[in-house]
XYZ file of C-alpha atoms in Angstrom:
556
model
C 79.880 -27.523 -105.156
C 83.298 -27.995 -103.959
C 82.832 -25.561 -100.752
C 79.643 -27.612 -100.289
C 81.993 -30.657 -99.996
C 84.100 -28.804 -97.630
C 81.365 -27.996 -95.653
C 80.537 -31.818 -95.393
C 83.925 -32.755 -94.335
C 83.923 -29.897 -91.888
C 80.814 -31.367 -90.608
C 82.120 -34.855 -90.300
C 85.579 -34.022 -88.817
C 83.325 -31.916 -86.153
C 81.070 -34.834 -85.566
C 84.328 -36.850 -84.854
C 85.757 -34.553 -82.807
C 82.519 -34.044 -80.272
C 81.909 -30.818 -81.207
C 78.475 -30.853 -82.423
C 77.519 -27.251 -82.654
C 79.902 -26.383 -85.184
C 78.919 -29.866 -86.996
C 75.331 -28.902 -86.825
C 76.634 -25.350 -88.155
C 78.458 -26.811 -91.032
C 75.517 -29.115 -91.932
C 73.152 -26.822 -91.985
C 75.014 -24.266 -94.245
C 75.107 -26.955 -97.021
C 71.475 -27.422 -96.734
C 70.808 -23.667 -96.991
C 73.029 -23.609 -100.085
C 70.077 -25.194 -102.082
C 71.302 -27.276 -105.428
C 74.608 -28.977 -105.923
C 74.215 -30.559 -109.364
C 72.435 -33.136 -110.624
C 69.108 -34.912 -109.085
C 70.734 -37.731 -107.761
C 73.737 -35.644 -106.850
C 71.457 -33.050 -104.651
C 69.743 -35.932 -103.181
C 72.847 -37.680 -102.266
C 74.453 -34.795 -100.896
C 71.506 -33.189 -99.154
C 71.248 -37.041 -97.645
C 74.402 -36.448 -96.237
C 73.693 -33.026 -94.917
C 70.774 -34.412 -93.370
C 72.401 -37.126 -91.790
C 75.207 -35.200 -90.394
C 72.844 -32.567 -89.099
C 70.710 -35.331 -87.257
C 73.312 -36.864 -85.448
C 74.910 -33.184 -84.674
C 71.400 -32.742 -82.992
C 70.640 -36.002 -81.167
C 73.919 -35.134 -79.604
C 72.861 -31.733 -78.668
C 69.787 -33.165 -76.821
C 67.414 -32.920 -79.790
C 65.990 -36.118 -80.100
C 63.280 -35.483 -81.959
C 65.132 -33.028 -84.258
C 67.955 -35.666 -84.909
C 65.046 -38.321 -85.685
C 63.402 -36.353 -87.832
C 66.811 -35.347 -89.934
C 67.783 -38.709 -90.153
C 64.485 -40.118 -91.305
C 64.716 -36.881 -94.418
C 68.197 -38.449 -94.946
C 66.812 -42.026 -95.332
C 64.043 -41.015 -97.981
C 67.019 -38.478 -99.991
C 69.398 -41.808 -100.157
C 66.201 -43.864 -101.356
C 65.905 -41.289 -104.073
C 69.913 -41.406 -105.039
C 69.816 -44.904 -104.969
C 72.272 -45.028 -102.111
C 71.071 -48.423 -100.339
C 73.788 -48.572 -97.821
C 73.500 -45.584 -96.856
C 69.450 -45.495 -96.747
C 69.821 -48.736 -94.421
C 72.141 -47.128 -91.980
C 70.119 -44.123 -90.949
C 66.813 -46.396 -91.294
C 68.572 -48.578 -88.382
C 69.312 -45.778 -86.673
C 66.372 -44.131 -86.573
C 65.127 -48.358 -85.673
C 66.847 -47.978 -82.785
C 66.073 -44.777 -81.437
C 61.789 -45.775 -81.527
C 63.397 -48.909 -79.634
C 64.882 -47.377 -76.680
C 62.085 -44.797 -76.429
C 59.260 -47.766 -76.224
C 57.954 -47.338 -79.297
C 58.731 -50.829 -80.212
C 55.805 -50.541 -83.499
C 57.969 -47.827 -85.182
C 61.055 -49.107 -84.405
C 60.078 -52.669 -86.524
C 58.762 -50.908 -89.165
C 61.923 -48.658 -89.533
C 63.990 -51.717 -88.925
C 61.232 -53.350 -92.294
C 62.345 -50.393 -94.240
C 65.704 -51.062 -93.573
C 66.042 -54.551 -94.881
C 63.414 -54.106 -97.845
C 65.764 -51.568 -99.229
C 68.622 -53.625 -99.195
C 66.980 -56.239 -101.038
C 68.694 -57.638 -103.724
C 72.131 -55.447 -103.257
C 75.336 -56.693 -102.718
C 76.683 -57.332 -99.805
C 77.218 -54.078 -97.631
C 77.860 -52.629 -94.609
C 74.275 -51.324 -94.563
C 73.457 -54.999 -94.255
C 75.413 -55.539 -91.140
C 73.655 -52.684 -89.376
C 70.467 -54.193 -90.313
C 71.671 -57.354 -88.710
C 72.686 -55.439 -85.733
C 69.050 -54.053 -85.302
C 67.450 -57.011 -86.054
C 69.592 -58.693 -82.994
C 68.439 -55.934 -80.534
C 64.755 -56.702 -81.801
C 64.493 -60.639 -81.468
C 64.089 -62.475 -77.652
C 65.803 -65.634 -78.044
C 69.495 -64.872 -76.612
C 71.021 -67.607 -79.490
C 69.177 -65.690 -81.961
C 70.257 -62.529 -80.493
C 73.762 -63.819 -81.288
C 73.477 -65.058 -84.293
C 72.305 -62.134 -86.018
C 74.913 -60.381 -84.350
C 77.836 -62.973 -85.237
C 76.216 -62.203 -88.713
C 77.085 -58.560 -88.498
C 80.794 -59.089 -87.472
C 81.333 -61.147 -90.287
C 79.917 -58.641 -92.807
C 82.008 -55.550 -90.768
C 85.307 -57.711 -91.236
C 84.752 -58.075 -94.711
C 82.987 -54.921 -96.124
C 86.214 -53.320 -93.476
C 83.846 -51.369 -91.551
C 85.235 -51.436 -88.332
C 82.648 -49.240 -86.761
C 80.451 -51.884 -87.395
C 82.332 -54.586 -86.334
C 83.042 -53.208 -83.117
C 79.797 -52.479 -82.032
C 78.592 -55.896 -83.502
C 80.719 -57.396 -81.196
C 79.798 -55.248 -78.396
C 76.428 -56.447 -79.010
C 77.514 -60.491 -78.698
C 78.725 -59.942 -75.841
C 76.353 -58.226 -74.673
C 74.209 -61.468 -75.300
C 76.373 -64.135 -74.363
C 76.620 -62.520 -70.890
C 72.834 -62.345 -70.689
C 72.774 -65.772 -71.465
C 74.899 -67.365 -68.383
C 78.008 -67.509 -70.378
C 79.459 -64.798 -68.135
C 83.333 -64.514 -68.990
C 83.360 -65.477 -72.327
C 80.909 -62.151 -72.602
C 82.518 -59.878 -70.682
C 85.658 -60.898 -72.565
C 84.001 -60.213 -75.589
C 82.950 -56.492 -74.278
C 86.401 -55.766 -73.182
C 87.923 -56.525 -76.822
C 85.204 -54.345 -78.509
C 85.970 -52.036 -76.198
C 89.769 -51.774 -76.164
C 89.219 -51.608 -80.485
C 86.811 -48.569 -80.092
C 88.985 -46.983 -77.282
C 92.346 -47.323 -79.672
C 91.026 -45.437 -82.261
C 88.821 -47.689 -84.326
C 85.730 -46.370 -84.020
C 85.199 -42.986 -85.348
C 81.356 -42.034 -84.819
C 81.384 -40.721 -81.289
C 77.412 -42.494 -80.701
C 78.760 -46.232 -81.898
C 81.769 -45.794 -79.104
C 79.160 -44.517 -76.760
C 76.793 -47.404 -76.946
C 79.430 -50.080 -76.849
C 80.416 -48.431 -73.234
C 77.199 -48.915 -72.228
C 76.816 -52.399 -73.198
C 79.985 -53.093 -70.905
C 78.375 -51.259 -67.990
C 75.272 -53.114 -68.623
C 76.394 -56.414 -68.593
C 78.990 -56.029 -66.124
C 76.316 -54.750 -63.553
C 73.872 -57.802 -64.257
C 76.068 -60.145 -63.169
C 77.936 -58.754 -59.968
C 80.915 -57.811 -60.774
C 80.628 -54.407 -59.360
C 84.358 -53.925 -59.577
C 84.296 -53.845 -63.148
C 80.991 -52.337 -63.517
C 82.491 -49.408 -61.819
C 86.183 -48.933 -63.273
C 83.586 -48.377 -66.759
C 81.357 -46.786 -65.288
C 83.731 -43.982 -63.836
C 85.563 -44.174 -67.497
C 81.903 -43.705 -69.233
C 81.305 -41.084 -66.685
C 84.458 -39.163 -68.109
C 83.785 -39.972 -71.782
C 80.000 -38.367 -71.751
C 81.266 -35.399 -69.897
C 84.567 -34.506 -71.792
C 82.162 -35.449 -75.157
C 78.789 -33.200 -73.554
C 76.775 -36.329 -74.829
C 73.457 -35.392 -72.086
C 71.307 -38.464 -73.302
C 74.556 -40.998 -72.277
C 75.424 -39.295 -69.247
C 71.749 -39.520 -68.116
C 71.887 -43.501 -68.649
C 75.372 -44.129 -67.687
C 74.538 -42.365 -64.356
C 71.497 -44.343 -64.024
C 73.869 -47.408 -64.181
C 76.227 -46.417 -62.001
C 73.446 -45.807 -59.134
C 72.667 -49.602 -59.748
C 76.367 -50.391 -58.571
C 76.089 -48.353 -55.757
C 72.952 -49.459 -54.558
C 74.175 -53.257 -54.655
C 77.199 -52.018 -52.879
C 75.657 -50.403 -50.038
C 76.623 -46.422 -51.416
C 72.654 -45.781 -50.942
C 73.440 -42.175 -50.230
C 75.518 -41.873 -53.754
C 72.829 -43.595 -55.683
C 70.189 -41.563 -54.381
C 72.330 -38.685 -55.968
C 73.123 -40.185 -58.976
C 69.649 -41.372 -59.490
C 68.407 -38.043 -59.115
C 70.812 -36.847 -61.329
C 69.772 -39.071 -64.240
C 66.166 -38.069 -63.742
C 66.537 -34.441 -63.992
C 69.079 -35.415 -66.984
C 66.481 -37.596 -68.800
C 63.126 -35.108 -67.903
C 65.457 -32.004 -69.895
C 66.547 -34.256 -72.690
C 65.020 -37.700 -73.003
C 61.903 -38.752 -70.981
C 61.356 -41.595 -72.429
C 64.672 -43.346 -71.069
C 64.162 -42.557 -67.844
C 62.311 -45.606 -66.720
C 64.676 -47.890 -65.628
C 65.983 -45.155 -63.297
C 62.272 -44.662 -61.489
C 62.274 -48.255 -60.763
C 65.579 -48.040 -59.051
C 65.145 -45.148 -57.348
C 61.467 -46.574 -56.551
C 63.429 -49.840 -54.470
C 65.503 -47.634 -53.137
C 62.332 -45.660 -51.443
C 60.776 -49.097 -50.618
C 64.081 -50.395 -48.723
C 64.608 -46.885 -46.971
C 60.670 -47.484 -45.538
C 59.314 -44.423 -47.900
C 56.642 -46.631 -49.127
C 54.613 -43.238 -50.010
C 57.197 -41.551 -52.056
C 57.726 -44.888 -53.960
C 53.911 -44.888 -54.596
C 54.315 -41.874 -56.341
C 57.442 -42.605 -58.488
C 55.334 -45.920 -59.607
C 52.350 -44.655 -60.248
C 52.720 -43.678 -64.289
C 55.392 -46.743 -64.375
C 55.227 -48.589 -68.040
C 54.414 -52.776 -68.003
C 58.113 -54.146 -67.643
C 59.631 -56.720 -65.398
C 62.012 -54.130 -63.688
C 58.882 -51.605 -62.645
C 56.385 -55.075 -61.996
C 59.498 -56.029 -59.500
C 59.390 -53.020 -57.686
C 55.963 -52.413 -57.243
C 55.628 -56.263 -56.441
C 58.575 -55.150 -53.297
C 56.411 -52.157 -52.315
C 52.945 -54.240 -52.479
C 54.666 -56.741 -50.135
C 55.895 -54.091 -47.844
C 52.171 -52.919 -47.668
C 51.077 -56.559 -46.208
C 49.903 -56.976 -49.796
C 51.486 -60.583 -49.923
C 49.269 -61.795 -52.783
C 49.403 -58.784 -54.897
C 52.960 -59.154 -54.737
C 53.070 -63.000 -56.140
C 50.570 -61.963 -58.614
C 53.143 -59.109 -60.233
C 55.851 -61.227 -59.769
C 54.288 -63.435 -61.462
C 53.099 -61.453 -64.584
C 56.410 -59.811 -64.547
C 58.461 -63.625 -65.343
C 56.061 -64.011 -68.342
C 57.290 -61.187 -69.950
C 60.806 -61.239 -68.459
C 63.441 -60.786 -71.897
C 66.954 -59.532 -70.045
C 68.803 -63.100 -69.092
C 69.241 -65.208 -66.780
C 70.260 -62.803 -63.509
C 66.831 -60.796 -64.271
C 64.831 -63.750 -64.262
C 66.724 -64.695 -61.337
C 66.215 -61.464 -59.108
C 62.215 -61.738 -59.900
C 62.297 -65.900 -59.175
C 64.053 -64.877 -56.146
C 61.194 -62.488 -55.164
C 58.742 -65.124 -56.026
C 59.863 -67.224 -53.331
C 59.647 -65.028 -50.488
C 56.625 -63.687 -51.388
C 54.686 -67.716 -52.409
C 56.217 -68.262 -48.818
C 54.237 -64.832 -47.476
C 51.134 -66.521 -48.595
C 51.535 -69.954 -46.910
C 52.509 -71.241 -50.725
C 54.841 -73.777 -49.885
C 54.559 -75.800 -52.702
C 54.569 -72.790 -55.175
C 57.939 -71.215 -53.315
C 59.265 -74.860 -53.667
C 58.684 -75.150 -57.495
C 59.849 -71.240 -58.108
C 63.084 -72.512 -55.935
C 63.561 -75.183 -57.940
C 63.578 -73.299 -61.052
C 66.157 -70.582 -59.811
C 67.786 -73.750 -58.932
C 68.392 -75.367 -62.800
C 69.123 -71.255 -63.380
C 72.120 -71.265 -61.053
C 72.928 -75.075 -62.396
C 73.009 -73.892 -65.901
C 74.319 -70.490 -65.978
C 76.945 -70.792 -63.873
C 76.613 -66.869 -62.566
C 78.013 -66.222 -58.852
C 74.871 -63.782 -58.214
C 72.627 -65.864 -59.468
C 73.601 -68.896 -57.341
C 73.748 -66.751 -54.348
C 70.296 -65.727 -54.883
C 69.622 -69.410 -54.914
C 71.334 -70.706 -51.756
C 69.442 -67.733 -50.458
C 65.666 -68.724 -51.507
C 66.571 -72.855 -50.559
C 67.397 -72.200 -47.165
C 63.911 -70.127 -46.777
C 62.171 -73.226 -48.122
C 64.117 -75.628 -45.986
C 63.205 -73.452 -43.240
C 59.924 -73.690 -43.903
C 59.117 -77.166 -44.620
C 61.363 -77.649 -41.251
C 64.656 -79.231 -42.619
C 66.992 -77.014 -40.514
C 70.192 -78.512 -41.504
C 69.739 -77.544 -44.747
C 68.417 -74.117 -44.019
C 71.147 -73.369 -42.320
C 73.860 -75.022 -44.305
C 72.240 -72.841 -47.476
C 72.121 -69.666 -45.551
C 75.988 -70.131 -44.741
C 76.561 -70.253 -48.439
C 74.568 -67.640 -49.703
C 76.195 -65.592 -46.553
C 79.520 -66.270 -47.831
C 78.332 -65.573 -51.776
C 76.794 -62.417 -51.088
C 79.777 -60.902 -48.756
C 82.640 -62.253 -51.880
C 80.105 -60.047 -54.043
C 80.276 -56.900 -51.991
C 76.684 -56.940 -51.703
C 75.671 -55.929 -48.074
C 71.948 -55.624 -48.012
C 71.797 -59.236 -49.208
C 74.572 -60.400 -46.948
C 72.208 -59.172 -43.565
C 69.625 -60.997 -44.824
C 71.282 -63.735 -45.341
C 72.467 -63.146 -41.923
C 68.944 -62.877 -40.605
C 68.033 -66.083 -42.241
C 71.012 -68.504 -40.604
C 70.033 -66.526 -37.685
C 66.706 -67.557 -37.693
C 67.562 -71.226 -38.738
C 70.059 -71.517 -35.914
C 67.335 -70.124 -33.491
C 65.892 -73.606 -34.816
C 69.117 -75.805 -34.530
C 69.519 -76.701 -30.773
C 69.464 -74.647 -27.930
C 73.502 -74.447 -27.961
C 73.277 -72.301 -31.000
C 70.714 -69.926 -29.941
C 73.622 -67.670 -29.242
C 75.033 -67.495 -32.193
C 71.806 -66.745 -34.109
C 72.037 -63.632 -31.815
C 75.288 -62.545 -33.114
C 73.936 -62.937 -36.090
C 71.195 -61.195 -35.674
C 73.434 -58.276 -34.410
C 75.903 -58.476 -36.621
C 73.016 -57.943 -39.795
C 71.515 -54.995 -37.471
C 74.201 -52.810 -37.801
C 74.719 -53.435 -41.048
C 70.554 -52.200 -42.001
C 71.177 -48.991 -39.964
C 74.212 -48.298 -41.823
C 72.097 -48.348 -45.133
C 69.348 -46.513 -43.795
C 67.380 -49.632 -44.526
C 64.306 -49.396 -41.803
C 62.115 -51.674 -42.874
C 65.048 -54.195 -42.427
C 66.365 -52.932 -39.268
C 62.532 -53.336 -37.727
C 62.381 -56.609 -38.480
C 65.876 -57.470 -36.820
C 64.483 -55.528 -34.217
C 61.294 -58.279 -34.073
C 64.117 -61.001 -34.205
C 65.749 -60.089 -31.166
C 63.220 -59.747 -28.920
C 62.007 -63.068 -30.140
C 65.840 -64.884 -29.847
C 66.856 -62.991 -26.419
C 63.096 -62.450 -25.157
C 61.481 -58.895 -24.583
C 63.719 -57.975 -22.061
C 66.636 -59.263 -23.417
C 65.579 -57.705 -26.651
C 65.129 -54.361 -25.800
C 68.635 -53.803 -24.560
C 69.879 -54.460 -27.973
C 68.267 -51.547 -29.273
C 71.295 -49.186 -28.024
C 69.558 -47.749 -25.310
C 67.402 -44.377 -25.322
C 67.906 -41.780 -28.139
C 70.908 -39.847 -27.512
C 70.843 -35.820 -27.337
C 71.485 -35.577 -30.934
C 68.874 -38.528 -31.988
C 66.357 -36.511 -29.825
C 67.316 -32.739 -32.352
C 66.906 -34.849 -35.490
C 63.707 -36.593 -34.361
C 62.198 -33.069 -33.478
C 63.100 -32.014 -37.364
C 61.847 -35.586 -38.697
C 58.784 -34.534 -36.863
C 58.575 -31.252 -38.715
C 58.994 -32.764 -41.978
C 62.913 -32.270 -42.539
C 64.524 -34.553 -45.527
C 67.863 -35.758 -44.500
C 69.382 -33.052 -46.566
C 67.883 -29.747 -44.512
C 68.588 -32.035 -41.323
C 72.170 -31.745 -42.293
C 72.104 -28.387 -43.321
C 70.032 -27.413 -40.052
C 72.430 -28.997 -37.337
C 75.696 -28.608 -39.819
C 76.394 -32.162 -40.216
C 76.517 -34.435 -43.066
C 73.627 -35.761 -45.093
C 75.265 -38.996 -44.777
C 75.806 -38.563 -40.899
C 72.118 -37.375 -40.866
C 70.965 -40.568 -42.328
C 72.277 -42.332 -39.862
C 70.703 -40.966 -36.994
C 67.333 -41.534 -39.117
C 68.258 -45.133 -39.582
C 69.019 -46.095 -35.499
C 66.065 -43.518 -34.239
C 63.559 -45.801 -36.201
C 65.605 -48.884 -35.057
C 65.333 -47.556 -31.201
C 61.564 -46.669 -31.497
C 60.759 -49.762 -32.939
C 58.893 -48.145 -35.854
C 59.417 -48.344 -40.051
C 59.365 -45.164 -41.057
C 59.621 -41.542 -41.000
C 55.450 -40.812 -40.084
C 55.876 -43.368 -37.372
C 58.376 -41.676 -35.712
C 56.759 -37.945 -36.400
C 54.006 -39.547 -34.619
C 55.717 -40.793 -31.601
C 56.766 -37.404 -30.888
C 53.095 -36.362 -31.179
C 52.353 -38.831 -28.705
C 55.449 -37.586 -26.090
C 54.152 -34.256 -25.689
């Protein structure tokens, strides 16, 4: 019995110290040992064992073997009468259904969980059930109050695991909510606890990171978003946790989209994909979606098909494929996503925002004036309320498209200047040259004095889309031009005939060459190669990839 108990301890120190095959070792040697004493004794200590073990394994990239030990672990504590204990790893196990979208398991572990606390004493077992219950419910004040709940129990039961991540977790919610520094403050306290040594279960510490990254990424601030996400990078490397490094670099790809690092995201997205498909499928959703806009912004409508096509019902996929539908001329199957996607919308006010956003341009694709007016209005009273920088650039953005289009050109162009200035103070470039392509257009409206600066504008967002590698954007600068400086006028701002370089990495676009062998073919740099993609589309006046394959087709 008592080198069974050392084993445990072994097991635990391991567990705290990251290195989960020789915790899984140690567990699983008690386990083999067979009795330890009495009933409840043996149940309470194989409970243990079985706990141990399934966290050892979850870590270890067995998700199904960690479930599975954890659940044996729950039914073993049932048995020994250990309630608090039974509750924690029926939360955990809660939680893991949760994130894998199998929301009917997850509430009935999350059931089990509070009927088996029923009628103990206050424990820490209850403030994990508290915590669950607050990832479970919709309502954001709800969300916090079951959370608040939680803290309060962790500060007085002295479980500061608990309390930490409970607060990680209000945070969390209060930034979702509008209330954006208050939140973030929050984070960064729960954080700087779990950092400093008050945390010691390695997956607690790991999830409040991600709750940092998560709501520092929803509402803009990218230079925060990526000081954690570089220090989360570190911790799920020097900790070989595969599941959080597959999520964190999913994350991280989100800041670098929004700050114009496409070729970085593309990397990191495809490194949480192949990250997620070894270890944990079912969390790699989010990722397709963003790797999905990326496609549809590059002009790779087909590939984005493709990533969409087994997508699950969520407002982040419904967004996307509502983008892709509306680069297909599918204006109406666009609102009608968009639309579906709202009514199910659950992650705050700057998700609801992006999709209201969308909803705008694409009521105003269909001649919806009225409908783009009211959707307006509502991002509107979400800017009003929430108070989120992001969320009122979006805003500015979508009024001066209405303006435009119910013909109040002051206003157009005095809300294009402001989302212009919003979206440049965010870091966000794609938005800022479209923001330049809309005061350009509303200027093009003004008088005839300012018809030259809509051109610079114009220009000035042009350079900006080939730098991304955004075609479908740079295409429809391209349109602008010609239509601000006439066809002439026009064509002379698209840099002139392909260069002797443009012409080699046409001829290996024509043979079906990704950016990568381009680079490796002519010894540049995929970045570099990129580039010459993005103006060669721009200078041939087509949108993609098959468009330009075919122009060569045609040349010969």
């Amino acid at each position: 019995m008592e080198a069974l108990a050392g084993e445990l301890v072994a097991g635990r120190r391991a567990l705290e110290q990251a290195q989960w095959a020789e915790a899984r070792g140690c567990f699983e040697a008690v386990l083999a040992a067979g009795e330890s004493g009495s009933v409840l004794e043996e149940h309470a200590f194989e409970g243990q064992a079985r706990e141990g073990l399934g966290q050892a394994l979850w870590f270890l990239a067995d998700i199904a073997g960690g479930i599975a030990s954890k659940a044996a672990a729950f039914e073993l504590y049932v048995r020994a009468g250990r309630c608090n204990d039974a509750a924690r790893c029926a939360v955990w196990v809660s939680h893991q259904h949760l994130l894998g979208g199998r929301a009917s398991a997850a509430r009935g572990w999350l059931a089990r969980a509070e009927r088996v606390l029923e009628g103990v004493a206050e424990c820490e077992g209850h403030g994990w059930a508290a915590v669950e219950r607050a990832r479970h419910v919709v309502d954001p004040d709800d969300r916090a109050a079951h959370a608040l709940r939680a803290v309060a129990i962790g500060r007085r039961v002295r479980a500061s695991d608990l309390e930490i991540f409970a607060l990680s977790v209000v945070g969390r919610t209060r930034v979702e909510a509008g209330h954006t520094e208050d939140g973030l403050l929050l984070l960064e306290e729960a954080l700087a606890g779990a950092a400093g040594g008050q945390v010691r279960n390695v997956h607690t510490l790991a999830e409040a990171y991600c709750n940092l990254i998560i709501a520092s990424t929803s509402t803009g601030d990218w230079v925060r978003a990526t000081e954690w996400c570089e220090q989360v990078d570190a911790f799920a490397r020097g900790h070989d946790t595969a599941p959080l490094f597959g999520t964190c670099r999913g994350v991280h790809a989100d800041v670098l989209l929004a700050t114009g690092h496409w070729l970085e995201a593309e990397q990191a997205l495809e490194t949480s994909l192949a990250t997620h498909a070894r270890y944990v499928p079912e969390m790699a959703q989010p990722s397709v979606a963003s790797l999905a806009e990326l496609r549809v912004r590059q002009g790779r409508l087909g590939d984005a098909e493709v990533l969409l096509a087994g997508r699950e019902e969520n407002p982040a996929a419904l967004r996307v494929l509502a983008m892709l539908r509306a680069a297909q001329g599918r204006e109406a199957a666009a609102v009608a996503l968009l639309e579906r996607a709202l009514r199910h919308v659950t992650g705050g006010v700057v998700v609801r925002a992006r999709l209201l956003a969308d909803l705008v341009d694409a009521r105003l694709a269909v001649a919806d004036l009225e409908g783009a007016q009211e959707a307006a209005g509502d991002l509107d009273s979400l800017s009003r309320e929430s108070g989120v920088r992001l969320v009122e650039a979006r805003s500015q953005l979508a009024a001066s498209r209405v303006a435009r289009a119910r013909g109040d050109v002051e206003e157009a162009v005095e809300q294009a200047r402001l989302a212009l200035t919003a979206f440049e103070a965010l870091a966000m470039p794609l938005e800022a040259g479209e923001a330049r392509v809309e005061l350009a257009r509303a200027l093009a409206l003004s008088t005839d004095a300012a018809s030259g600066v809509a051109l610079e504008e114009a220009q000035a967002a042009l350079v900006v889309f080939r730098q991304l590698g955004a075609a479908p954007s740079v295409a429809v600068v391209d349109t602008l031009l010609r239509e601000l400086a006439g066809t002439d006028a026009g064509a002379s701002h698209r840099a002139g005939p392909l260069t002797r370089r443009e012409q080699e990495v046409l001829e290996l676009v024509a043979q079906g060459f990704s950016n990568a062998r381009i680079a490796s073919s002519l010894v540049i740099t995929e970045k570099t190669a990129g580039h010459h993609v993005s103006h060669i589309l721009a200078k041939l006046g087509v949108h993609n990839r098959t468009e330009a394959a075919a122009h060569v087709t045609d040349q010969r």
